[in-house]
Coordinates of C-alpha atoms in Angstrom, one line a residue:
M1 CA 1.4 24.7 18.9
K2 CA -2.1 23.4 18.3
N3 CA -1.2 22.2 14.8
T4 CA 1.9 20.4 16.3
V5 CA -0.3 18.6 18.9
S6 CA -2.9 17.6 16.4
S7 CA -0.2 16.5 14.0
Y8 CA 1.4 14.4 16.7
R9 CA -2.0 12.9 17.6
L10 CA -2.7 12.0 14.0
R11 CA 0.7 10.4 13.6
A12 CA 0.2 8.4 16.9
S13 CA -3.3 7.3 15.8
L14 CA -2.0 6.2 12.4
H15 CA 0.9 4.4 14.0
E16 CA -1.4 2.5 16.4
I17 CA -3.7 1.5 13.5
I18 CA -1.0 0.5 11.1
F19 CA 1.7 -1.1 13.4
E20 CA -0.3 -2.3 16.4
A21 CA -2.2 -5.5 15.5
D22 CA -3.5 -6.0 19.0
T23 CA -6.0 -3.1 18.7
P24 CA -9.4 -3.4 17.1
A25 CA -8.6 -0.8 14.4
G26 CA -5.2 -2.5 13.9
K27 CA -6.9 -5.9 13.4
V28 CA -9.3 -4.4 10.9
F29 CA -6.4 -2.7 9.0
D30 CA -4.4 -5.9 8.9
V31 CA -7.4 -8.0 7.7
L32 CA -8.2 -5.4 5.0
L33 CA -4.5 -5.3 3.9
I34 CA -4.3 -9.1 3.7
V35 CA -7.5 -9.3 1.7
S36 CA -6.2 -6.6 -0.7
I37 CA -2.9 -8.4 -1.1
V38 CA -4.6 -11.7 -1.9
A39 CA -7.0 -10.0 -4.3
S40 CA -4.1 -8.2 -6.0
V41 CA -2.3 -11.5 -6.5
V42 CA -5.4 -13.2 -7.8
L43 CA -5.9 -10.3 -10.3
V44 CA -2.3 -10.7 -11.5
M45 CA -2.8 -14.4 -11.9
L46 CA -6.0 -13.9 -13.9
D47 CA -4.2 -11.4 -16.1
S48 CA -1.7 -14.0 -17.0
V49 CA -4.3 -16.3 -18.5
S50 CA -4.6 -15.2 -22.2
N51 CA -8.4 -15.9 -22.6
I52 CA -9.2 -14.0 -19.4
Q53 CA -6.8 -11.2 -20.4
I54 CA -8.5 -10.9 -23.8
A55 CA -12.0 -10.8 -22.3
Y56 CA -11.3 -8.6 -19.3
G57 CA -8.0 -6.9 -20.0
E58 CA -9.3 -3.3 -19.4
L59 CA -11.0 -4.3 -16.2
L60 CA -7.8 -6.1 -15.0
Y61 CA -5.7 -3.1 -15.9
L62 CA -8.0 -0.8 -13.9
G63 CA -7.9 -3.2 -11.0
E64 CA -4.1 -3.2 -11.1
W65 CA -4.1 0.6 -10.9
L66 CA -6.6 0.7 -8.1
F67 CA -4.5 -1.7 -6.0
T68 CA -1.3 0.3 -6.9
L69 CA -3.0 3.4 -5.6
L70 CA -4.3 1.7 -2.5
F71 CA -0.8 0.3 -1.7
T72 CA 0.8 3.7 -2.5
I73 CA -1.5 5.4 0.0
E74 CA -0.7 2.6 2.6
Y75 CA 3.0 3.2 2.0
I76 CA 2.7 7.0 2.4
L77 CA 0.6 6.5 5.6
R78 CA 3.3 4.2 7.0
L79 CA 5.9 6.8 6.3
M80 CA 3.8 9.5 7.9
S81 CA 3.1 7.5 11.0
V82 CA 6.7 6.8 12.1
G83 CA 9.0 9.2 13.8
R84 CA 11.8 8.5 11.3
P85 CA 10.4 8.0 7.8
L86 CA 13.8 7.5 6.2
R87 CA 14.6 4.7 8.6
Y88 CA 11.3 2.9 7.8
G89 CA 11.7 3.6 4.1
T90 CA 15.2 1.9 4.0
S91 CA 14.1 -1.0 6.3
F92 CA 13.3 -4.4 4.8
F93 CA 9.5 -3.9 5.0
G94 CA 9.8 -0.3 3.7
I95 CA 11.7 -1.5 0.7
V96 CA 9.2 -4.4 0.1
D97 CA 6.3 -1.9 0.2
L98 CA 8.1 0.4 -2.3
L99 CA 8.9 -2.5 -4.6
A100 CA 5.3 -3.5 -4.6
V101 CA 4.2 -0.3 -6.3
I102 CA 7.2 0.7 -8.3
P103 CA 6.6 -1.6 -11.3
T104 CA 3.2 -0.2 -12.1
Y105 CA 4.6 3.4 -12.1
I106 CA 7.6 2.4 -14.2
S107 CA 5.1 0.9 -16.8
I108 CA 4.0 4.5 -17.5
F109 CA 7.5 5.3 -18.8
I110 CA 8.6 1.9 -20.1
P111 CA 5.8 0.2 -22.0
G112 CA 5.5 -3.6 -22.3

């Protein structure tokens, strides 16, 4: 019973932080997420410039994996924080979140 109550509280706290932008923690989460998304896009843009890719390719590759892991954790936390994970996972935003991380994981099996 105690584990169920603490599990519910954890899920409720996560839900409030992730989905409620009008709370202080929700605002911080949203700002950090937006900064991470913008930084990830900038990293991909830099990686597309051949001179930068040649000079910093390994660092850019590491950054790509760090952002992929960060967004994967965010996706898992979103699934954990909702009452019906399958419903979120098949929603528009759930599919967008999944599509954001899938290409990097596919690159393990399909090089290039």
